[in-house]
């Protein structure tokens, strides 16, 4: 039975419950993070914490824990769930109050964390993607729990036989519905610049660091829809899926329809980095 954390207590998931007036439930008023743990150790913990703090600040929810308490809580949760590889999800909502858009009473945030087993992948299966209009709001850099547009977009992809929706805003690629996007064009690895239209992905940033260290040609700049369609390789990145090759876009093969040579190269870089981290 999976153990979760809720407002200071560790308990079985079946035992955890929140009041129906929690603003997370009523309004989707909260933020979240997903951190992988390999061999029982949190991966890129500080980076995830920094992004969480930015999200909290942006929506003006108080951080309920100190940095030390965050680490201790998450490490305890990993241990209670048997160590190994896990994906840790947590969310902070504004808390419980009578339903009113405007909040004029002081309330305490609700903090919930849970864990799922995470397969130890050394490679990812290729997937198909569709491109579609980015119908989301103007603050996609905040990791908000209100994910209705993202859910609708991924659902649309799945209903068209694909795995992910790659989003286009004003003719430019932003990101996937639940991932960041990279393309390879003439040997250069490219990803959109960080701005308010995409989540500053931890995996994206790590990959850019690894590319820099390895001296592989890369750039963060605008990617047009046309450039996406003509790319030699397309990849999706996320903390739980790592680097996933897209071999079909809108039912057309990407490159020769197989995971490309640059993808193989960067996967090795990523796996080596992961290995080095959890053997420390
Ligand atoms: N989502 N963009 C969006 C919209 C995402 O939802 C995610 C990840 C990413 C990748 O970010 P990172 O590399 O930090 O995981 C980009 C998580 C995993 C989720 O919602 O489950």
PDB file of C-alpha atoms and ligand atoms in Angstrom:
ATOM      1  CA  UNK A   1       0.000   0.000   0.000  1.00  0.00           C
ATOM      2  CA  UNK A   2       1.424   3.339  -0.991  1.00  0.00           C
ATOM      3  CA  UNK A   3       2.290   5.832   1.751  1.00  0.00           C
ATOM      4  CA  UNK A   4       1.577   9.516   1.251  1.00  0.00           C
ATOM      5  CA  UNK A   5       2.211  12.732   3.159  1.00  0.00           C
ATOM      6  CA  UNK A   6      -0.607  15.115   4.023  1.00  0.00           C
ATOM      7  CA  UNK A   7      -0.165  18.240   6.183  1.00  0.00           C
ATOM      8  CA  UNK A   8       2.463  16.822   8.520  1.00  0.00           C
ATOM      9  CA  UNK A   9       1.323  13.196   8.594  1.00  0.00           C
ATOM     10  CA  UNK A  10       2.440  10.065   6.775  1.00  0.00           C
ATOM     11  CA  UNK A  11      -0.419   7.706   6.038  1.00  0.00           C
ATOM     12  CA  UNK A  12      -1.742   5.082   3.633  1.00  0.00           C
ATOM     13  CA  UNK A  13      -3.139   6.664   0.470  1.00  0.00           C
ATOM     14  CA  UNK A  14      -6.590   5.241   1.233  1.00  0.00           C
ATOM     15  CA  UNK A  15      -6.593   7.088   4.560  1.00  0.00           C
ATOM     16  CA  UNK A  16      -5.679  10.490   3.129  1.00  0.00           C
ATOM     17  CA  UNK A  17      -8.500  12.948   2.589  1.00  0.00           C
ATOM     18  CA  UNK A  18      -8.974  16.685   2.299  1.00  0.00           C
ATOM     19  CA  UNK A  19     -11.967  18.917   3.041  1.00  0.00           C
ATOM     20  CA  UNK A  20     -14.173  19.529   0.000  1.00  0.00           C
ATOM     21  CA  UNK A  21     -13.687  23.277   0.401  1.00  0.00           C
ATOM     22  CA  UNK A  22      -9.965  23.021  -0.286  1.00  0.00           C
ATOM     23  CA  UNK A  23      -9.284  25.647  -2.949  1.00  0.00           C
ATOM     24  CA  UNK A  24      -7.248  23.085  -4.846  1.00  0.00           C
ATOM     25  CA  UNK A  25     -10.412  21.023  -5.250  1.00  0.00           C
ATOM     26  CA  UNK A  26     -12.777  23.947  -5.830  1.00  0.00           C
ATOM     27  CA  UNK A  27     -10.628  26.215  -8.034  1.00  0.00           C
ATOM     28  CA  UNK A  28      -7.499  24.266  -8.990  1.00  0.00           C
ATOM     29  CA  UNK A  29      -5.775  26.928  -6.863  1.00  0.00           C
ATOM     30  CA  UNK A  30      -2.307  25.484  -6.295  1.00  0.00           C
ATOM     31  CA  UNK A  31       1.045  24.467  -7.717  1.00  0.00           C
ATOM     32  CA  UNK A  32       2.907  21.170  -8.004  1.00  0.00           C
ATOM     33  CA  UNK A  33       6.186  19.443  -8.759  1.00  0.00           C
ATOM     34  CA  UNK A  34       7.268  16.013  -9.945  1.00  0.00           C
ATOM     35  CA  UNK A  35      10.743  14.873  -8.858  1.00  0.00           C
ATOM     36  CA  UNK A  36      12.273  11.546  -9.818  1.00  0.00           C
ATOM     37  CA  UNK A  37      14.289   9.569  -7.281  1.00  0.00           C
ATOM     38  CA  UNK A  38      16.842   7.029  -8.469  1.00  0.00           C
ATOM     39  CA  UNK A  39      18.238   4.421  -6.076  1.00  0.00           C
ATOM     40  CA  UNK A  40      16.310   6.225  -3.327  1.00  0.00           C
ATOM     41  CA  UNK A  41      17.960   9.604  -4.028  1.00  0.00           C
ATOM     42  CA  UNK A  42      16.163  12.721  -5.210  1.00  0.00           C
ATOM     43  CA  UNK A  43      17.379  13.831  -8.653  1.00  0.00           C
ATOM     44  CA  UNK A  44      17.934  17.580  -9.277  1.00  0.00           C
ATOM     45  CA  UNK A  45      16.282  18.370  -5.921  1.00  0.00           C
ATOM     46  CA  UNK A  46      17.570  21.958  -5.638  1.00  0.00           C
ATOM     47  CA  UNK A  47      16.433  22.797  -9.168  1.00  0.00           C
ATOM     48  CA  UNK A  48      12.924  21.467  -8.491  1.00  0.00           C
ATOM     49  CA  UNK A  49      12.788  23.392  -5.206  1.00  0.00           C
ATOM     50  CA  UNK A  50      13.811  26.607  -6.945  1.00  0.00           C
ATOM     51  CA  UNK A  51      11.086  26.177  -9.573  1.00  0.00           C
ATOM     52  CA  UNK A  52       8.514  25.379  -6.868  1.00  0.00           C
ATOM     53  CA  UNK A  53       9.472  28.545  -4.988  1.00  0.00           C
ATOM     54  CA  UNK A  54       9.029  30.564  -8.180  1.00  0.00           C
ATOM     55  CA  UNK A  55       5.600  29.004  -8.757  1.00  0.00           C
ATOM     56  CA  UNK A  56       4.541  29.697  -5.152  1.00  0.00           C
ATOM     57  CA  UNK A  57       5.748  33.271  -5.347  1.00  0.00           C
ATOM     58  CA  UNK A  58       3.940  33.830  -8.653  1.00  0.00           C
ATOM     59  CA  UNK A  59       0.582  32.757  -7.198  1.00  0.00           C
ATOM     60  CA  UNK A  60       1.310  34.193  -3.736  1.00  0.00           C
ATOM     61  CA  UNK A  61       1.021  31.009  -1.712  1.00  0.00           C
ATOM     62  CA  UNK A  62       3.313  30.805   1.296  1.00  0.00           C
ATOM     63  CA  UNK A  63       5.937  28.044   1.236  1.00  0.00           C
ATOM     64  CA  UNK A  64       4.730  25.736   4.027  1.00  0.00           C
ATOM     65  CA  UNK A  65       8.155  24.147   4.748  1.00  0.00           C
ATOM     66  CA  UNK A  66      11.789  25.166   5.116  1.00  0.00           C
ATOM     67  CA  UNK A  67      14.307  23.792   2.590  1.00  0.00           C
ATOM     68  CA  UNK A  68      15.542  21.302   5.210  1.00  0.00           C
ATOM     69  CA  UNK A  69      12.014  20.136   6.048  1.00  0.00           C
ATOM     70  CA  UNK A  70      11.215  19.666   2.363  1.00  0.00           C
ATOM     71  CA  UNK A  71      14.178  17.368   1.909  1.00  0.00           C
ATOM     72  CA  UNK A  72      13.449  15.445   5.093  1.00  0.00           C
ATOM     73  CA  UNK A  73       9.778  15.003   4.213  1.00  0.00           C
ATOM     74  CA  UNK A  74      10.468  13.793   0.677  1.00  0.00           C
ATOM     75  CA  UNK A  75      13.278  11.474   1.772  1.00  0.00           C
ATOM     76  CA  UNK A  76      11.043   9.958   4.458  1.00  0.00           C
ATOM     77  CA  UNK A  77       8.325   9.403   1.855  1.00  0.00           C
ATOM     78  CA  UNK A  78      10.793   7.661  -0.472  1.00  0.00           C
ATOM     79  CA  UNK A  79      11.961   5.446   2.376  1.00  0.00           C
ATOM     80  CA  UNK A  80       8.405   4.582   3.475  1.00  0.00           C
ATOM     81  CA  UNK A  81       7.680   3.533  -0.112  1.00  0.00           C
ATOM     82  CA  UNK A  82      10.637   1.161  -0.235  1.00  0.00           C
ATOM     83  CA  UNK A  83      13.420   3.268  -1.813  1.00  0.00           C
ATOM     84  CA  UNK A  84      14.630   2.418  -5.323  1.00  0.00           C
ATOM     85  CA  UNK A  85      13.281   4.415  -8.259  1.00  0.00           C
ATOM     86  CA  UNK A  86      10.214   6.525  -7.642  1.00  0.00           C
ATOM     87  CA  UNK A  87       8.425   9.477  -9.083  1.00  0.00           C
ATOM     88  CA  UNK A  88       7.450  11.896  -6.321  1.00  0.00           C
ATOM     89  CA  UNK A  89       4.440  14.139  -6.930  1.00  0.00           C
ATOM     90  CA  UNK A  90       3.545  16.914  -4.535  1.00  0.00           C
ATOM     91  CA  UNK A  91       1.189  19.844  -4.571  1.00  0.00           C
ATOM     92  CA  UNK A  92       0.604  22.865  -2.424  1.00  0.00           C
ATOM     93  CA  UNK A  93      -2.859  24.371  -2.577  1.00  0.00           C
ATOM     94  CA  UNK A  94      -3.934  27.647  -1.026  1.00  0.00           C
ATOM     95  CA  UNK A  95      -5.920  25.810   1.635  1.00  0.00           C
ATOM     96  CA  UNK A  96      -9.491  25.520   2.887  1.00  0.00           C
ATOM     97  CA  UNK A  97     -11.943  28.441   2.861  1.00  0.00           C
ATOM     98  CA  UNK A  98     -15.575  29.168   1.978  1.00  0.00           C
ATOM     99  CA  UNK A  99     -15.844  29.346  -1.808  1.00  0.00           C
ATOM    100  CA  UNK A 100     -15.033  32.855  -2.943  1.00  0.00           C
ATOM    101  CA  UNK A 101     -12.701  33.859  -5.769  1.00  0.00           C
ATOM    102  CA  UNK A 102     -11.322  36.600  -3.571  1.00  0.00           C
ATOM    103  CA  UNK A 103      -9.659  35.457  -0.400  1.00  0.00           C
ATOM    104  CA  UNK A 104      -9.950  37.783   2.576  1.00  0.00           C
ATOM    105  CA  UNK A 105      -9.130  35.443   5.436  1.00  0.00           C
ATOM    106  CA  UNK A 106      -5.781  33.959   6.438  1.00  0.00           C
ATOM    107  CA  UNK A 107      -5.636  30.233   5.699  1.00  0.00           C
ATOM    108  CA  UNK A 108      -2.859  27.614   5.772  1.00  0.00           C
ATOM    109  CA  UNK A 109      -1.791  25.882   2.576  1.00  0.00           C
ATOM    110  CA  UNK A 110      -2.540  22.189   2.093  1.00  0.00           C
ATOM    111  CA  UNK A 111       0.540  20.079   1.315  1.00  0.00           C
ATOM    112  CA  UNK A 112       0.109  16.648  -0.217  1.00  0.00           C
ATOM    113  CA  UNK A 113       2.853  14.359  -1.532  1.00  0.00           C
ATOM    114  CA  UNK A 114       2.690  10.879  -3.043  1.00  0.00           C
ATOM    115  CA  UNK A 115       4.974   8.439  -4.787  1.00  0.00           C
ATOM    116  CA  UNK A 116       4.722   6.128  -7.784  1.00  0.00           C
ATOM    117  CA  UNK A 117       7.182   3.440  -8.797  1.00  0.00           C
ATOM    118  CA  UNK A 118       9.433   4.565 -11.648  1.00  0.00           C
ATOM    119  CA  UNK A 119      10.913   2.040 -14.072  1.00  0.00           C
ATOM    120  CA  UNK A 120      14.701   2.285 -14.376  1.00  0.00           C
ATOM    121  CA  UNK A 121      14.901   3.100 -18.038  1.00  0.00           C
ATOM    122  CA  UNK A 122      18.103   3.302 -19.939  1.00  0.00           C
ATOM    123  CA  UNK A 123      16.235   4.006 -23.156  1.00  0.00           C
ATOM    124  CA  UNK A 124      12.826   5.313 -24.204  1.00  0.00           C
ATOM    125  CA  UNK A 125      10.406   3.888 -26.754  1.00  0.00           C
ATOM    126  CA  UNK A 126       9.760   6.124 -29.763  1.00  0.00           C
ATOM    127  CA  UNK A 127       6.377   7.858 -29.893  1.00  0.00           C
ATOM    128  CA  UNK A 128       4.086   9.670 -32.313  1.00  0.00           C
ATOM    129  CA  UNK A 129       3.011  13.283 -31.792  1.00  0.00           C
ATOM    130  CA  UNK A 130       0.578  15.733 -33.302  1.00  0.00           C
ATOM    131  CA  UNK A 131       1.021  19.477 -33.498  1.00  0.00           C
ATOM    132  CA  UNK A 132      -1.834  21.688 -32.385  1.00  0.00           C
ATOM    133  CA  UNK A 133      -2.643  25.178 -31.298  1.00  0.00           C
ATOM    134  CA  UNK A 134      -1.500  26.120 -27.816  1.00  0.00           C
ATOM    135  CA  UNK A 135      -4.818  26.990 -26.213  1.00  0.00           C
ATOM    136  CA  UNK A 136      -3.372  27.608 -22.738  1.00  0.00           C
ATOM    137  CA  UNK A 137      -3.001  30.815 -20.734  1.00  0.00           C
ATOM    138  CA  UNK A 138      -0.168  33.358 -20.446  1.00  0.00           C
ATOM    139  CA  UNK A 139       1.586  31.898 -17.388  1.00  0.00           C
ATOM    140  CA  UNK A 140       2.697  28.466 -18.529  1.00  0.00           C
ATOM    141  CA  UNK A 141       5.977  29.015 -16.652  1.00  0.00           C
ATOM    142  CA  UNK A 142       4.027  28.458 -13.403  1.00  0.00           C
ATOM    143  CA  UNK A 143       3.629  24.766 -12.599  1.00  0.00           C
ATOM    144  CA  UNK A 144      -0.051  25.173 -11.729  1.00  0.00           C
ATOM    145  CA  UNK A 145      -2.268  22.214 -10.807  1.00  0.00           C
ATOM    146  CA  UNK A 146      -5.063  23.577 -13.019  1.00  0.00           C
ATOM    147  CA  UNK A 147      -4.205  21.488 -16.076  1.00  0.00           C
ATOM    148  CA  UNK A 148      -7.508  21.326 -17.950  1.00  0.00           C
ATOM    149  CA  UNK A 149      -6.121  22.600 -21.289  1.00  0.00           C
ATOM    150  CA  UNK A 150      -3.107  20.266 -21.037  1.00  0.00           C
ATOM    151  CA  UNK A 151      -5.429  17.346 -20.329  1.00  0.00           C
ATOM    152  CA  UNK A 152      -7.617  18.208 -23.319  1.00  0.00           C
ATOM    153  CA  UNK A 153      -4.597  18.550 -25.593  1.00  0.00           C
ATOM    154  CA  UNK A 154      -3.058  15.217 -24.572  1.00  0.00           C
ATOM    155  CA  UNK A 155      -6.429  13.559 -24.894  1.00  0.00           C
ATOM    156  CA  UNK A 156      -6.701  14.959 -28.414  1.00  0.00           C
ATOM    157  CA  UNK A 157      -3.276  13.465 -29.227  1.00  0.00           C
ATOM    158  CA  UNK A 158      -4.238  10.056 -27.874  1.00  0.00           C
ATOM    159  CA  UNK A 159      -7.544  10.069 -29.753  1.00  0.00           C
ATOM    160  CA  UNK A 160      -5.540  10.646 -32.935  1.00  0.00           C
ATOM    161  CA  UNK A 161      -3.311   7.662 -32.185  1.00  0.00           C
ATOM    162  CA  UNK A 162      -0.406   9.771 -30.865  1.00  0.00           C
ATOM    163  CA  UNK A 163       1.258  10.134 -27.470  1.00  0.00           C
ATOM    164  CA  UNK A 164       1.876  13.858 -27.126  1.00  0.00           C
ATOM    165  CA  UNK A 165       0.579  17.163 -28.481  1.00  0.00           C
ATOM    166  CA  UNK A 166       3.304  19.605 -29.518  1.00  0.00           C
ATOM    167  CA  UNK A 167       1.918  23.087 -29.029  1.00  0.00           C
ATOM    168  CA  UNK A 168       2.163  26.026 -31.407  1.00  0.00           C
ATOM    169  CA  UNK A 169       1.531  29.622 -30.369  1.00  0.00           C
ATOM    170  CA  UNK A 170       1.662  32.369 -33.000  1.00  0.00           C
ATOM    171  CA  UNK A 171       3.427  30.009 -35.401  1.00  0.00           C
ATOM    172  CA  UNK A 172       6.143  29.024 -32.893  1.00  0.00           C
ATOM    173  CA  UNK A 173       6.660  25.808 -30.912  1.00  0.00           C
ATOM    174  CA  UNK A 174       6.191  26.316 -27.163  1.00  0.00           C
ATOM    175  CA  UNK A 175       6.346  22.818 -25.608  1.00  0.00           C
ATOM    176  CA  UNK A 176       4.455  19.554 -25.334  1.00  0.00           C
ATOM    177  CA  UNK A 177       1.253  19.282 -23.274  1.00  0.00           C
ATOM    178  CA  UNK A 178       3.356  17.565 -20.559  1.00  0.00           C
ATOM    179  CA  UNK A 179       6.934  17.871 -21.843  1.00  0.00           C
ATOM    180  CA  UNK A 180       9.509  20.216 -23.384  1.00  0.00           C
ATOM    181  CA  UNK A 181      10.489  19.924 -27.028  1.00  0.00           C
ATOM    182  CA  UNK A 182      13.872  19.660 -28.766  1.00  0.00           C
ATOM    183  CA  UNK A 183      14.541  19.342 -32.482  1.00  0.00           C
ATOM    184  CA  UNK A 184      17.664  18.576 -34.502  1.00  0.00           C
ATOM    185  CA  UNK A 185      18.200  20.438 -37.757  1.00  0.00           C
ATOM    186  CA  UNK A 186      21.383  19.906 -39.801  1.00  0.00           C
ATOM    187  CA  UNK A 187      23.205  18.609 -36.724  1.00  0.00           C
ATOM    188  CA  UNK A 188      22.191  21.526 -34.468  1.00  0.00           C
ATOM    189  CA  UNK A 189      20.078  20.721 -31.401  1.00  0.00           C
ATOM    190  CA  UNK A 190      17.419  23.366 -30.781  1.00  0.00           C
ATOM    191  CA  UNK A 191      14.815  24.093 -28.128  1.00  0.00           C
ATOM    192  CA  UNK A 192      12.550  27.111 -27.576  1.00  0.00           C
ATOM    193  CA  UNK A 193      13.776  29.929 -25.323  1.00  0.00           C
ATOM    194  CA  UNK A 194      12.298  29.998 -21.826  1.00  0.00           C
ATOM    195  CA  UNK A 195       9.475  32.500 -21.419  1.00  0.00           C
ATOM    196  CA  UNK A 196       5.981  32.689 -19.956  1.00  0.00           C
ATOM    197  CA  UNK A 197       4.594  30.356 -22.637  1.00  0.00           C
ATOM    198  CA  UNK A 198       6.432  27.251 -21.472  1.00  0.00           C
ATOM    199  CA  UNK A 199       7.450  25.469 -18.316  1.00  0.00           C
ATOM    200  CA  UNK A 200      11.158  25.853 -17.497  1.00  0.00           C
ATOM    201  CA  UNK A 201      11.730  22.102 -17.572  1.00  0.00           C
ATOM    202  CA  UNK A 202      14.353  20.667 -15.232  1.00  0.00           C
ATOM    203  CA  UNK A 203      15.190  17.965 -17.778  1.00  0.00           C
ATOM    204  CA  UNK A 204      15.424  20.596 -20.541  1.00  0.00           C
ATOM    205  CA  UNK A 205      17.892  22.660 -18.523  1.00  0.00           C
ATOM    206  CA  UNK A 206      19.956  19.625 -17.536  1.00  0.00           C
ATOM    207  CA  UNK A 207      20.119  18.482 -21.145  1.00  0.00           C
ATOM    208  CA  UNK A 208      21.362  21.915 -22.227  1.00  0.00           C
ATOM    209  CA  UNK A 209      24.065  21.730 -19.524  1.00  0.00           C
ATOM    210  CA  UNK A 210      25.138  18.289 -20.732  1.00  0.00           C
ATOM    211  CA  UNK A 211      25.214  19.443 -24.372  1.00  0.00           C
ATOM    212  CA  UNK A 212      27.384  22.397 -23.354  1.00  0.00           C
ATOM    213  CA  UNK A 213      29.805  20.148 -21.464  1.00  0.00           C
ATOM    214  CA  UNK A 214      29.965  17.685 -24.346  1.00  0.00           C
ATOM    215  CA  UNK A 215      30.513  20.464 -26.903  1.00  0.00           C
ATOM    216  CA  UNK A 216      27.535  19.401 -29.032  1.00  0.00           C
ATOM    217  CA  UNK A 217      26.128  22.215 -31.198  1.00  0.00           C
ATOM    218  CA  UNK A 218      22.950  23.552 -29.622  1.00  0.00           C
ATOM    219  CA  UNK A 219      20.909  26.714 -29.363  1.00  0.00           C
ATOM    220  CA  UNK A 220      17.798  27.956 -27.549  1.00  0.00           C
ATOM    221  CA  UNK A 221      15.817  29.986 -30.086  1.00  0.00           C
ATOM    222  CA  UNK A 222      12.452  30.234 -31.835  1.00  0.00           C
ATOM    223  CA  UNK A 223      11.289  27.130 -33.698  1.00  0.00           C
ATOM    224  CA  UNK A 224       8.618  27.689 -36.325  1.00  0.00           C
ATOM    225  CA  UNK A 225       5.926  25.155 -37.083  1.00  0.00           C
ATOM    226  CA  UNK A 226       7.593  24.634 -40.472  1.00  0.00           C
ATOM    227  CA  UNK A 227      10.963  23.947 -38.841  1.00  0.00           C
ATOM    228  CA  UNK A 228       9.298  21.429 -36.555  1.00  0.00           C
ATOM    229  CA  UNK A 229       7.776  19.644 -39.566  1.00  0.00           C
ATOM    230  CA  UNK A 230      11.129  19.575 -41.395  1.00  0.00           C
ATOM    231  CA  UNK A 231      13.251  18.563 -38.385  1.00  0.00           C
ATOM    232  CA  UNK A 232      15.649  15.617 -38.706  1.00  0.00           C
ATOM    233  CA  UNK A 233      14.869  14.609 -35.122  1.00  0.00           C
ATOM    234  CA  UNK A 234      12.301  15.632 -32.511  1.00  0.00           C
ATOM    235  CA  UNK A 235      12.534  14.763 -28.806  1.00  0.00           C
ATOM    236  CA  UNK A 236      10.318  15.320 -25.781  1.00  0.00           C
ATOM    237  CA  UNK A 237      11.809  15.763 -22.321  1.00  0.00           C
ATOM    238  CA  UNK A 238      10.344  15.391 -18.844  1.00  0.00           C
ATOM    239  CA  UNK A 239      11.488  14.256 -15.420  1.00  0.00           C
ATOM    240  CA  UNK A 240       9.595  10.983 -15.575  1.00  0.00           C
ATOM    241  CA  UNK A 241       9.992  10.180 -19.300  1.00  0.00           C
ATOM    242  CA  UNK A 242      13.536  11.597 -19.688  1.00  0.00           C
ATOM    243  CA  UNK A 243      14.324  12.027 -23.434  1.00  0.00           C
ATOM    244  CA  UNK A 244      11.746  10.483 -25.754  1.00  0.00           C
ATOM    245  CA  UNK A 245      12.255  10.339 -29.529  1.00  0.00           C
ATOM    246  CA  UNK A 246       9.294  11.390 -31.674  1.00  0.00           C
ATOM    247  CA  UNK A 247       9.433   9.352 -34.871  1.00  0.00           C
ATOM    248  CA  UNK A 248       6.100  10.429 -36.321  1.00  0.00           C
ATOM    249  CA  UNK A 249       4.577  13.900 -36.468  1.00  0.00           C
ATOM    250  CA  UNK A 250       1.052  14.351 -37.768  1.00  0.00           C
ATOM    251  CA  UNK A 251       1.247  10.848 -39.242  1.00  0.00           C
ATOM    252  CA  UNK A 252       4.390  11.670 -41.226  1.00  0.00           C
ATOM    253  CA  UNK A 253       7.794  10.133 -40.392  1.00  0.00           C
ATOM    254  CA  UNK A 254      10.300  12.383 -38.629  1.00  0.00           C
ATOM    255  CA  UNK A 255      13.635  11.994 -40.469  1.00  0.00           C
ATOM    256  CA  UNK A 256      13.775   8.371 -41.561  1.00  0.00           C
ATOM    257  CA  UNK A 257      11.083   7.377 -39.054  1.00  0.00           C
ATOM    258  CA  UNK A 258      13.591   5.898 -36.568  1.00  0.00           C
ATOM    259  CA  UNK A 259      15.162   7.430 -33.436  1.00  0.00           C
ATOM    260  CA  UNK A 260      18.030   9.530 -34.785  1.00  0.00           C
ATOM    261  CA  UNK A 261      21.798   9.339 -34.176  1.00  0.00           C
ATOM    262  CA  UNK A 262      21.901  12.540 -32.103  1.00  0.00           C
ATOM    263  CA  UNK A 263      19.195  11.169 -29.810  1.00  0.00           C
ATOM    264  CA  UNK A 264      21.322   8.042 -29.176  1.00  0.00           C
ATOM    265  CA  UNK A 265      24.251  10.283 -28.320  1.00  0.00           C
ATOM    266  CA  UNK A 266      22.372  12.529 -25.891  1.00  0.00           C
ATOM    267  CA  UNK A 267      20.663   9.577 -24.199  1.00  0.00           C
ATOM    268  CA  UNK A 268      24.056   8.194 -23.366  1.00  0.00           C
ATOM    269  CA  UNK A 269      25.102  11.546 -21.898  1.00  0.00           C
ATOM    270  CA  UNK A 270      21.930  11.661 -19.812  1.00  0.00           C
ATOM    271  CA  UNK A 271      22.191   8.076 -18.567  1.00  0.00           C
ATOM    272  CA  UNK A 272      25.857   8.547 -17.649  1.00  0.00           C
ATOM    273  CA  UNK A 273      24.993  11.675 -15.694  1.00  0.00           C
ATOM    274  CA  UNK A 274      22.165   9.868 -13.872  1.00  0.00           C
ATOM    275  CA  UNK A 275      24.425   6.945 -13.054  1.00  0.00           C
ATOM    276  CA  UNK A 276      27.145   9.238 -11.704  1.00  0.00           C
ATOM    277  CA  UNK A 277      24.590  11.053  -9.511  1.00  0.00           C
ATOM    278  CA  UNK A 278      23.093   8.070  -7.802  1.00  0.00           C
ATOM    279  CA  UNK A 279      26.356   6.284  -7.261  1.00  0.00           C
ATOM    280  CA  UNK A 280      27.694   9.303  -5.264  1.00  0.00           C
TER     281      UNK A 280
HETATM  282  N1  LIG B   1       5.296  17.463 -16.383  1.00  0.00           N
HETATM  283  N2  LIG B   1       6.159  21.119 -19.789  1.00  0.00           N
HETATM  284  C1  LIG B   1       5.033  20.709 -19.191  1.00  0.00           C
HETATM  285  C2  LIG B   1       3.742  21.368 -19.558  1.00  0.00           C
HETATM  286  C3  LIG B   1       5.074  19.655 -18.248  1.00  0.00           C
HETATM  287  O1  LIG B   1       3.939  19.260 -17.648  1.00  0.00           O
HETATM  288  C4  LIG B   1       6.325  19.036 -17.965  1.00  0.00           C
HETATM  289  C5  LIG B   1       6.450  17.906 -16.994  1.00  0.00           C
HETATM  290  C6  LIG B   1       7.479  19.504 -18.609  1.00  0.00           C
HETATM  291  C7  LIG B   1       8.841  18.939 -18.323  1.00  0.00           C
HETATM  292  O2  LIG B   1       9.364  19.441 -17.106  1.00  0.00           O
HETATM  293  P1  LIG B   1      10.404  18.597 -16.234  1.00  0.00           P
HETATM  294  O3  LIG B   1      11.539  18.250 -17.108  1.00  0.00           O
HETATM  295  O4  LIG B   1      10.774  19.535 -15.144  1.00  0.00           O
HETATM  296  O5  LIG B   1       9.690  17.369 -15.735  1.00  0.00           O
HETATM  297  C8  LIG B   1       7.359  20.558 -19.510  1.00  0.00           C
HETATM  298  C9  LIG B   1       5.298  16.540 -15.281  1.00  0.00           C
HETATM  299  C10 LIG B   1       6.307  15.449 -15.314  1.00  0.00           C
HETATM  300  C11 LIG B   1       3.872  16.101 -14.989  1.00  0.00           C
HETATM  301  O6  LIG B   1       3.003  16.967 -15.067  1.00  0.00           O
HETATM  302  O7  LIG B   1       3.634  14.942 -14.636  1.00  0.00           O
END
